[in-house]
Short mmCIF file of C-alpha atoms and ligand atoms in Angstrom, two decimals:
data_model
loop_
_atom_site.label_atom_id
_atom_site.label_comp_id
_atom_site.label_asym_id
_atom_site.label_seq_id
_atom_site.Cartn_x
_atom_site.Cartn_y
_atom_site.Cartn_z
CA UNK A 1 -111.63 187.25 -51.16
CA UNK A 2 -113.45 184.97 -53.59
CA UNK A 3 -114.82 181.97 -51.66
CA UNK A 4 -113.50 179.35 -54.06
CA UNK A 5 -109.95 180.49 -53.32
CA UNK A 6 -110.40 179.63 -49.65
CA UNK A 7 -111.50 176.05 -50.06
CA UNK A 8 -108.17 174.95 -51.52
CA UNK A 9 -105.55 173.68 -49.15
CA UNK A 10 -102.08 173.50 -50.67
CA UNK A 11 -101.07 175.95 -53.32
CA UNK A 12 -102.06 176.84 -56.83
CA UNK A 13 -99.44 175.67 -59.28
CA UNK A 14 -98.75 177.80 -62.29
CA UNK A 15 -98.16 175.82 -65.44
CA UNK A 16 -99.20 178.60 -67.74
CA UNK A 17 -96.11 179.64 -69.68
CA UNK A 18 -96.01 182.93 -67.83
CA UNK A 19 -96.38 184.30 -65.32
CA UNK A 20 -94.18 181.65 -63.77
CA UNK A 21 -93.45 180.82 -60.14
CA UNK A 22 -91.33 183.32 -58.28
CA UNK A 23 -88.42 181.73 -56.39
CA UNK A 24 -88.36 182.44 -52.66
CA UNK A 25 -85.06 184.33 -53.05
CA UNK A 26 -86.63 186.64 -55.60
CA UNK A 27 -89.85 187.06 -53.64
CA UNK A 28 -87.94 187.96 -50.48
CA UNK A 29 -85.70 190.39 -52.33
CA UNK A 30 -88.79 192.32 -53.39
CA UNK A 31 -90.18 192.71 -49.88
CA UNK A 32 -88.30 195.88 -49.05
CA UNK A 33 -89.33 199.25 -47.67
CA UNK A 34 -89.94 201.68 -50.51
CA UNK A 35 -86.79 203.48 -51.45
CA UNK A 36 -85.82 206.76 -53.06
CA UNK A 37 -85.00 206.22 -56.72
CA UNK A 38 -82.95 209.39 -56.71
CA UNK A 39 -80.91 208.42 -53.65
CA UNK A 40 -77.16 208.83 -54.12
CA UNK A 41 -76.58 205.08 -53.72
CA UNK A 42 -79.36 203.99 -56.10
CA UNK A 43 -76.89 203.73 -59.00
CA UNK A 44 -75.11 201.00 -57.03
CA UNK A 45 -78.16 198.87 -57.73
CA UNK A 46 -78.88 200.03 -61.27
CA UNK A 47 -75.47 200.11 -62.94
CA UNK A 48 -74.40 196.53 -62.19
CA UNK A 49 -77.95 195.38 -62.95
CA UNK A 50 -77.85 196.76 -66.49
CA UNK A 51 -74.35 195.34 -66.92
CA UNK A 52 -75.41 191.88 -65.77
CA UNK A 53 -78.52 191.98 -67.91
CA UNK A 54 -76.13 192.14 -70.86
CA UNK A 55 -74.75 188.78 -69.70
CA UNK A 56 -78.20 187.21 -69.94
CA UNK A 57 -78.60 188.55 -73.48
CA UNK A 58 -75.03 187.40 -74.16
CA UNK A 59 -73.75 190.70 -75.44
CA UNK A 60 -70.56 192.62 -74.80
CA UNK A 61 -71.26 195.51 -77.14
CA UNK A 62 -75.03 195.94 -76.77
CA UNK A 63 -77.02 198.04 -74.33
CA UNK A 64 -79.78 196.72 -72.11
CA UNK A 65 -82.83 198.72 -71.10
CA UNK A 66 -85.48 198.21 -68.43
CA UNK A 67 -88.92 199.67 -69.13
CA UNK A 68 -91.71 199.65 -66.54
CA UNK A 69 -94.11 197.84 -68.88
CA UNK A 70 -94.69 194.37 -70.32
CA UNK A 71 -93.24 192.46 -73.25
CA UNK A 72 -95.74 194.09 -75.59
CA UNK A 73 -94.12 197.46 -74.87
CA UNK A 74 -90.79 195.81 -75.63
CA UNK A 75 -92.03 195.11 -79.18
CA UNK A 76 -92.92 198.78 -79.51
CA UNK A 77 -89.57 199.90 -78.06
CA UNK A 78 -87.80 197.79 -80.70
CA UNK A 79 -89.75 199.14 -83.65
CA UNK A 80 -90.30 202.81 -82.82
CA UNK A 81 -86.71 203.44 -81.77
CA UNK A 82 -85.17 202.02 -84.94
CA UNK A 83 -87.63 202.60 -87.80
CA UNK A 84 -89.59 205.35 -89.55
CA UNK A 85 -93.23 205.32 -90.65
CA UNK A 86 -93.64 203.42 -93.90
CA UNK A 87 -90.46 201.36 -93.44
CA UNK A 88 -90.89 197.79 -94.61
CA UNK A 89 -90.42 194.92 -92.20
CA UNK A 90 -90.52 191.21 -92.92
CA UNK A 91 -92.12 188.83 -90.48
CA UNK A 92 -94.09 185.59 -90.25
CA UNK A 93 -97.30 184.69 -88.45
CA UNK A 94 -97.46 181.23 -86.91
CA UNK A 95 -99.10 181.78 -83.52
CA UNK A 96 -100.76 184.39 -81.37
CA UNK A 97 -97.56 186.18 -80.36
CA UNK A 98 -96.00 186.40 -83.83
CA UNK A 99 -99.46 187.58 -84.93
CA UNK A 100 -99.61 190.28 -82.28
CA UNK A 101 -96.16 191.66 -83.04
CA UNK A 102 -96.98 191.90 -86.75
CA UNK A 103 -100.26 193.57 -85.84
CA UNK A 104 -98.46 196.07 -83.61
CA UNK A 105 -95.99 196.83 -86.42
CA UNK A 106 -98.89 197.51 -88.75
CA UNK A 107 -100.61 199.76 -86.24
CA UNK A 108 -97.34 201.68 -85.73
CA UNK A 109 -97.52 202.62 -89.40
CA UNK A 110 -94.91 200.22 -90.76
CA UNK A 111 -95.25 198.39 -94.08
CA UNK A 112 -95.47 194.77 -92.96
CA UNK A 113 -94.61 191.96 -95.35
CA UNK A 114 -96.32 189.08 -93.58
CA UNK A 115 -95.64 185.44 -94.42
CA UNK A 116 -98.41 183.11 -93.27
CA UNK A 117 -97.03 179.91 -91.82
CA UNK A 118 -98.93 176.88 -90.56
CA UNK A 119 -99.39 177.09 -86.79
CA UNK A 120 -97.04 174.46 -85.40
CA UNK A 121 -94.09 175.58 -87.49
CA UNK A 122 -91.73 178.51 -87.03
CA UNK A 123 -89.76 181.12 -88.96
CA UNK A 124 -89.58 179.87 -92.59
CA UNK A 125 -85.86 180.29 -93.22
CA UNK A 126 -85.79 179.38 -96.93
CA UNK A 127 -88.74 181.59 -97.76
CA UNK A 128 -87.27 184.51 -95.83
CA UNK A 129 -83.96 184.05 -97.67
CA UNK A 130 -85.75 184.11 -101.04
CA UNK A 131 -87.70 187.24 -100.13
CA UNK A 132 -84.55 188.98 -98.94
CA UNK A 133 -82.63 187.98 -102.09
CA UNK A 134 -85.40 189.44 -104.27
CA UNK A 135 -85.34 192.70 -102.31
CA UNK A 136 -82.45 194.15 -104.34
CA UNK A 137 -83.22 197.74 -103.32
CA UNK A 138 -83.11 196.79 -99.64
CA UNK A 139 -86.56 198.16 -98.93
CA UNK A 140 -86.87 195.74 -96.02
CA UNK A 141 -85.38 197.51 -93.03
CA UNK A 142 -85.92 194.83 -90.40
CA UNK A 143 -86.71 191.15 -90.02
CA UNK A 144 -88.88 190.38 -86.99
CA UNK A 145 -88.70 186.88 -85.54
CA UNK A 146 -90.55 185.33 -82.64
CA UNK A 147 -87.88 183.07 -81.14
CA UNK A 148 -90.29 181.01 -79.08
CA UNK A 149 -93.93 181.08 -80.12
CA UNK A 150 -95.55 180.59 -76.74
CA UNK A 151 -98.98 179.89 -78.20
CA UNK A 152 -97.91 176.77 -80.11
CA UNK A 153 -94.74 175.69 -78.28
CA UNK A 154 -92.53 176.28 -81.29
CA UNK A 155 -88.92 177.44 -81.15
CA UNK A 156 -87.38 178.96 -84.26
CA UNK A 157 -83.77 178.78 -85.30
CA UNK A 158 -82.40 182.29 -84.87
CA UNK A 159 -78.81 181.29 -85.67
CA UNK A 160 -80.18 179.79 -88.90
CA UNK A 161 -82.12 182.96 -89.65
CA UNK A 162 -78.94 184.99 -89.25
CA UNK A 163 -77.16 182.68 -91.68
CA UNK A 164 -80.03 183.01 -94.16
CA UNK A 165 -79.87 186.80 -93.93
CA UNK A 166 -76.10 186.74 -94.42
CA UNK A 167 -76.40 184.39 -97.40
CA UNK A 168 -78.88 186.80 -98.98
CA UNK A 169 -76.36 189.57 -98.23
CA UNK A 170 -79.23 191.65 -96.88
CA UNK A 171 -78.53 194.51 -94.46
CA UNK A 172 -81.91 194.45 -92.67
CA UNK A 173 -81.80 194.60 -88.89
CA UNK A 174 -82.68 191.42 -87.04
CA UNK A 175 -85.19 191.87 -84.21
CA UNK A 176 -86.09 188.98 -81.96
CA UNK A 177 -88.99 188.45 -79.59
CA UNK A 178 -87.35 186.43 -76.84
CA UNK A 179 -90.03 186.96 -74.19
CA UNK A 180 -90.48 183.24 -73.55
CA UNK A 181 -86.98 182.14 -74.54
CA UNK A 182 -84.38 184.47 -73.07
CA UNK A 183 -83.06 183.23 -69.69
CA UNK A 184 -84.57 179.78 -70.40
CA UNK A 185 -83.16 178.57 -73.70
CA UNK A 186 -80.02 179.41 -75.64
CA UNK A 187 -79.92 182.97 -76.92
CA UNK A 188 -76.83 184.77 -78.24
CA UNK A 189 -77.24 188.44 -79.03
CA UNK A 190 -73.72 189.10 -80.31
CA UNK A 191 -72.98 185.78 -81.95
CA UNK A 192 -76.24 185.80 -83.91
CA UNK A 193 -75.88 189.52 -84.64
CA UNK A 194 -79.30 190.30 -83.23
CA UNK A 195 -80.02 194.02 -83.39
CA UNK A 196 -82.86 194.23 -80.91
CA UNK A 197 -83.86 191.53 -78.44
CA UNK A 198 -87.07 191.82 -76.44
CA UNK A 199 -87.92 190.04 -73.23
CA UNK A 200 -90.24 190.40 -70.28
CA UNK A 201 -90.02 189.83 -66.55
CA UNK A 202 -92.72 187.20 -65.96
CA UNK A 203 -91.36 184.19 -67.86
CA UNK A 204 -87.75 183.00 -67.70
CA UNK A 205 -86.85 185.87 -65.37
CA UNK A 206 -89.29 184.48 -62.77
CA UNK A 207 -90.66 187.87 -61.69
CA UNK A 208 -94.09 189.45 -61.70
CA UNK A 209 -95.13 190.99 -65.01
CA UNK A 210 -94.25 194.65 -65.31
CA UNK A 211 -90.80 194.95 -66.84
CA UNK A 212 -89.90 194.95 -70.51
CA UNK A 213 -86.24 193.98 -70.82
CA UNK A 214 -84.83 195.09 -74.13
CA UNK A 215 -81.34 194.98 -75.59
CA UNK A 216 -80.00 197.03 -78.52
CA UNK A 217 -76.94 196.30 -80.63
CA UNK A 218 -74.60 199.15 -81.61
CA UNK A 219 -76.23 199.15 -85.01
CA UNK A 220 -79.70 199.50 -83.54
CA UNK A 221 -78.45 202.28 -81.22
CA UNK A 222 -77.17 204.12 -84.29
CA UNK A 223 -80.49 203.56 -86.09
CA UNK A 224 -82.25 205.22 -83.13
CA UNK A 225 -80.57 208.50 -84.04
CA UNK A 226 -82.46 208.76 -87.35
CA UNK A 227 -85.62 206.71 -86.66
CA UNK A 228 -88.69 208.90 -87.08
CA UNK A 229 -91.43 206.79 -85.51
CA UNK A 230 -93.15 208.77 -82.77
CA UNK A 231 -92.10 207.79 -79.28
CA UNK A 232 -91.97 209.42 -75.89
CA UNK A 233 -92.44 207.14 -72.87
CA UNK A 234 -90.63 204.36 -74.72
CA UNK A 235 -87.79 206.47 -76.14
CA UNK A 236 -84.44 204.85 -75.39
CA UNK A 237 -82.70 208.23 -75.70
CA UNK A 238 -84.09 209.29 -72.32
CA UNK A 239 -82.91 206.03 -70.80
CA UNK A 240 -79.44 206.36 -72.30
CA UNK A 241 -79.17 209.87 -70.88
CA UNK A 242 -80.11 208.79 -67.34
CA UNK A 243 -78.95 205.15 -67.19
CA UNK A 244 -75.36 206.24 -67.66
CA UNK A 245 -75.47 207.70 -64.14
CA UNK A 246 -77.52 204.81 -62.75
CA UNK A 247 -80.95 206.44 -62.88
CA UNK A 248 -84.13 206.28 -64.95
CA UNK A 249 -86.07 208.97 -66.82
CA UNK A 250 -89.11 208.30 -64.64
CA UNK A 251 -89.91 206.41 -61.44
CA UNK A 252 -88.78 202.80 -61.69
CA UNK A 253 -90.36 200.05 -59.63
CA UNK A 254 -87.60 199.62 -57.06
CA UNK A 255 -88.91 196.30 -55.67
CA UNK A 256 -88.96 194.89 -59.20
CA UNK A 257 -85.37 196.00 -59.70
CA UNK A 258 -84.43 194.27 -56.42
CA UNK A 259 -86.24 191.19 -57.67
CA UNK A 260 -84.44 191.32 -60.99
CA UNK A 261 -81.13 191.54 -59.12
CA UNK A 262 -82.01 188.33 -57.25
CA UNK A 263 -83.27 186.63 -60.41
CA UNK A 264 -80.11 187.41 -62.38
CA UNK A 265 -78.01 186.23 -59.42
CA UNK A 266 -79.89 182.92 -59.44
CA UNK A 267 -79.52 182.51 -63.21
CA UNK A 268 -75.83 183.35 -63.29
CA UNK A 269 -75.23 181.33 -60.11
CA UNK A 270 -76.70 178.22 -61.69
CA UNK A 271 -74.89 179.06 -64.92
CA UNK A 272 -76.83 179.84 -68.08
CA UNK A 273 -75.79 176.60 -69.76
CA UNK A 274 -77.07 174.64 -66.76
CA UNK A 275 -80.30 176.63 -66.84
CA UNK A 276 -80.75 175.71 -70.52
CA UNK A 277 -79.93 172.06 -69.86
CA UNK A 278 -82.40 171.92 -66.98
CA UNK A 279 -85.11 173.40 -69.18
CA UNK A 280 -84.35 170.88 -71.91
CA UNK A 281 -84.45 167.93 -69.57
CA UNK A 282 -87.67 169.00 -67.84
CA UNK A 283 -89.27 169.65 -71.23
CA UNK A 284 -88.16 166.27 -72.51
CA UNK A 285 -89.82 164.55 -69.54
CA UNK A 286 -93.06 166.37 -70.32
CA UNK A 287 -92.78 165.28 -73.97
CA UNK A 288 -92.25 161.69 -72.83
CA UNK A 289 -95.45 161.91 -70.81
CA UNK A 290 -97.34 163.33 -73.79
CA UNK A 291 -96.22 160.41 -75.93
CA UNK A 292 -97.27 158.08 -73.09
CA UNK A 293 -100.75 159.58 -73.28
CA UNK A 294 -100.75 158.93 -77.02
CA UNK A 295 -101.19 162.64 -77.73
CA UNK A 296 -99.43 164.98 -80.13
CA UNK A 297 -97.78 168.33 -79.75
CA UNK A 298 -98.92 171.29 -81.76
CA UNK A 299 -95.27 171.67 -82.83
CA UNK A 300 -95.16 169.82 -86.14
CA UNK A 301 -91.64 168.35 -85.93
CA UNK A 302 -88.99 167.76 -83.26
CA UNK A 303 -86.89 170.61 -84.67
CA UNK A 304 -89.63 173.01 -83.57
CA UNK A 305 -90.09 171.55 -80.05
CA UNK A 306 -89.93 174.23 -77.38
CA UNK A 307 -88.10 173.66 -74.12
CA UNK A 308 -90.21 176.29 -72.36
CA UNK A 309 -93.77 175.33 -73.27
CA UNK A 310 -95.61 172.36 -74.74
CA UNK A 311 -98.91 172.89 -76.55
CA UNK A 312 -100.78 169.59 -76.49
CA UNK A 313 -103.47 168.73 -79.03
CA UNK A 314 -106.62 167.02 -77.75
CA UNK A 315 -108.84 164.69 -79.83
CA UNK A 316 -111.58 166.37 -81.89
CA UNK A 317 -114.39 165.30 -79.56
CA UNK A 318 -112.74 167.04 -76.59
CA UNK A 319 -112.64 170.73 -75.76
CA UNK A 320 -109.17 171.56 -74.42
CA UNK A 321 -110.71 174.45 -72.50
CA UNK A 322 -112.65 171.92 -70.41
CA UNK A 323 -109.42 170.16 -69.42
CA UNK A 324 -108.04 173.52 -68.30
CA UNK A 325 -111.30 174.32 -66.47
CA UNK A 326 -111.27 171.04 -64.55
CA UNK A 327 -107.54 171.27 -63.82
CA UNK A 328 -108.05 174.68 -62.25
CA UNK A 329 -111.25 174.10 -60.30
CA UNK A 330 -110.65 170.55 -59.16
CA UNK A 331 -106.87 170.28 -58.85
CA UNK A 332 -105.79 173.89 -58.40
CA UNK A 333 -103.32 173.99 -61.26
CA UNK A 334 -103.24 176.65 -63.95
CA UNK A 335 -102.57 175.47 -67.49
CA UNK A 336 -102.08 177.59 -70.58
CA UNK A 337 -105.11 178.03 -72.82
CA UNK A 338 -105.27 177.56 -76.56
CA UNK A 339 -105.19 181.03 -78.10
CA UNK A 340 -106.99 182.27 -81.20
CA UNK A 341 -106.74 179.69 -84.01
CA UNK A 342 -105.93 176.86 -81.60
CA UNK A 343 -108.51 177.80 -78.94
CA UNK A 344 -110.18 174.65 -77.63
CA UNK A 345 -107.78 172.51 -79.66
CA UNK A 346 -104.75 172.65 -77.38
CA UNK A 347 -103.86 173.18 -73.77
CA UNK A 348 -100.37 174.19 -72.76
CA UNK A 349 -97.98 173.13 -70.04
CA UNK A 350 -95.39 175.79 -69.30
CA UNK A 351 -92.10 174.31 -68.13
CA UNK A 352 -90.00 177.42 -67.84
CA UNK A 353 -88.58 179.23 -64.88
CA UNK A 354 -88.25 177.95 -61.35
CA UNK A 355 -89.01 174.27 -61.96
CA UNK A 356 -87.62 170.86 -61.10
CA UNK A 357 -88.63 167.23 -61.70
CA UNK A 358 -91.14 167.07 -58.87
CA UNK A 359 -92.88 170.23 -59.95
CA UNK A 360 -93.19 168.81 -63.44
CA UNK A 361 -94.53 165.53 -61.99
CA UNK A 362 -97.21 167.58 -60.21
CA UNK A 363 -98.15 169.12 -63.54
CA UNK A 364 -98.28 165.78 -65.30
CA UNK A 365 -100.28 164.13 -62.50
CA UNK A 366 -102.74 167.01 -62.45
CA UNK A 367 -103.10 167.03 -66.22
CA UNK A 368 -103.63 163.28 -66.29
CA UNK A 369 -106.43 163.57 -63.72
CA UNK A 370 -108.05 166.52 -65.50
CA UNK A 371 -107.95 164.74 -68.88
CA UNK A 372 -109.53 161.67 -67.35
CA UNK A 373 -112.26 163.77 -65.75
CA UNK A 374 -112.87 165.49 -69.08
CA UNK A 375 -113.69 162.09 -70.57
CA UNK A 376 -110.46 161.51 -72.46
CA UNK A 377 -109.33 157.91 -72.78
CA UNK A 378 -106.10 158.21 -70.86
CA UNK A 379 -104.82 155.22 -68.93
CA UNK A 380 -103.95 156.45 -65.40
CA UNK A 381 -100.19 156.62 -65.02
CA UNK A 382 -99.46 156.26 -68.72
CA UNK A 383 -97.82 159.67 -69.01
CA UNK A 384 -96.59 159.94 -65.45
CA UNK A 385 -94.76 156.61 -65.75
CA UNK A 386 -92.87 157.72 -68.84
CA UNK A 387 -91.78 160.92 -67.14
CA UNK A 388 -90.73 159.04 -63.98
CA UNK A 389 -88.56 156.73 -66.09
CA UNK A 390 -87.05 159.59 -68.03
CA UNK A 391 -86.30 161.79 -65.02
CA UNK A 392 -84.86 158.90 -62.99
CA UNK A 393 -82.74 157.57 -65.83
CA UNK A 394 -81.33 160.97 -66.73
CA UNK A 395 -80.74 162.05 -63.13
CA UNK A 396 -78.53 159.09 -62.35
CA UNK A 397 -74.90 160.09 -62.64
CA UNK A 398 -75.85 163.60 -63.64
CA UNK A 399 -77.09 164.90 -60.34
CA UNK A 400 -74.41 164.59 -57.68
CA UNK A 401 -75.82 163.66 -54.30
CA UNK A 402 -73.87 162.74 -51.15
CA UNK A 403 -73.14 159.00 -50.83
CA UNK A 404 -75.87 157.39 -48.73
CA UNK A 405 -74.72 156.94 -45.14
CA UNK A 406 -71.90 159.44 -45.48
CA UNK A 407 -73.89 162.42 -44.27
CA UNK A 408 -75.12 162.04 -40.69
CA UNK A 409 -78.63 163.20 -40.11
CA UNK A 410 -79.51 164.79 -36.74
CA UNK A 411 -81.18 161.55 -35.60
CA UNK A 412 -78.10 159.41 -36.09
CA UNK A 413 -75.94 161.98 -34.34
CA UNK A 414 -78.32 162.05 -31.40
CA UNK A 415 -78.31 158.25 -31.05
CA UNK A 416 -74.51 158.17 -31.10
CA UNK A 417 -74.22 160.81 -28.42
CA UNK A 418 -76.44 158.79 -26.13
CA UNK A 419 -74.63 155.56 -26.85
CA UNK A 420 -71.15 156.94 -26.29
CA UNK A 421 -71.07 157.10 -22.46
CA UNK A 422 -72.37 153.51 -22.19
CA UNK A 423 -69.37 152.17 -24.07
CA UNK A 424 -67.01 153.93 -21.64
CA UNK A 425 -68.44 151.97 -18.72
CA UNK A 426 -66.46 148.82 -18.19
C1 LIG B 501 -95.76 186.63 -73.14
C2 LIG B 501 -95.25 186.97 -74.48
C3 LIG B 501 -95.28 188.28 -75.02
C4 LIG B 501 -95.92 189.50 -74.42
O1 LIG B 501 -96.08 189.58 -73.20
P1 LIG B 501 -96.80 190.63 -72.26
O2 LIG B 501 -95.82 190.70 -71.17
O3 LIG B 501 -98.08 189.98 -71.90
O4 LIG B 501 -96.96 191.92 -72.95
C5 LIG B 501 -94.70 188.48 -76.24
N1 LIG B 501 -94.13 187.49 -76.92
C6 LIG B 501 -94.09 186.25 -76.45
C7 LIG B 501 -93.42 185.20 -77.26
C8 LIG B 501 -94.64 185.94 -75.22
O5 LIG B 501 -94.59 184.70 -74.75
#
């Protein structure tokens, strides 16, 4: 074990926007003896799991798939199962993840029409609409959109993108990277007529990395029948053939499936709308703190603000990587790094997954200390105070707690029991 890991009492807090903390319920569900994935009762786990995954994607007519891989494989599943080499796709680059998906599309042999967008903004709806309108021959087969650009903390308007595509009367498929949005912020597969949605296990699903969760619309399933891109391990046809009986085409990670069961139970138990509201409120508290520090988000306008991750710009004379370095080594918290074009310019606070007010306060306190240590002029408490105010003010009335004095703690009960016989004596 590395020595520096041993000198830390307390725990390391993950505020990178993935992997996220694993709830105790999910962690415990994964600690199971290894099981036979061809056992006759295995389908009793798999079939309802795939059905309930549809609920997270908000689809009645789509089909969910679980691949033993990461979100990156999900991108490849989406493209290779629906397209043929040379097919044109339209996408935009405005952060490391939208960049990587476009790069993957290119490397898969697709003809990528790439719109460069300033980092800090999202999918350019008007420009996409114009491009689609001009494409009279319908050469563009798919539009790829990164719903939540994790590198810059920017959320794009997928409902708006659907409307833009409809206005242009363009038949291209709509494919969405929802790795850091699905299960954390509003996503509606059917309503937004999304053809392929991609997610991963280690963000909103609060699991270890290692599962690509992908959902296909009926239209995308039909496209898979004629798509000529080479695929084998990531072919959905093999999954369709085996999933229908509750099995997989190769060995699934059973503990991960057990964990996913627990994670989906938690999400549906809380209610997706409540999950989204919680994420919004926690994110808003973080944004209040950032304004208290006098700092700016990488996201250029409030309409782009992400409820799952905030990328915070540091002044020019500061290296954001040093803040992250100090935060980790001195305070045992993991922040998200600035990636590629924003390396050193931003650090990120992930606020997705299994979080509450106090966990966010720990993040904000730790960040405040690390920024101070890194030589930034931050008045102690300036961000923390704003978040305290916001969380307290918005909790009142919203969070139901028992009336004070109504619930008897064990101490009060014990005192009463002792006192009772005395009163009987006359
Ligand atoms: C994390 C992430 C990915 C890819 O994730 P891996 O699981 O590391 O392959 C893709 N897109 C977005 C938006 C992400 O946040």
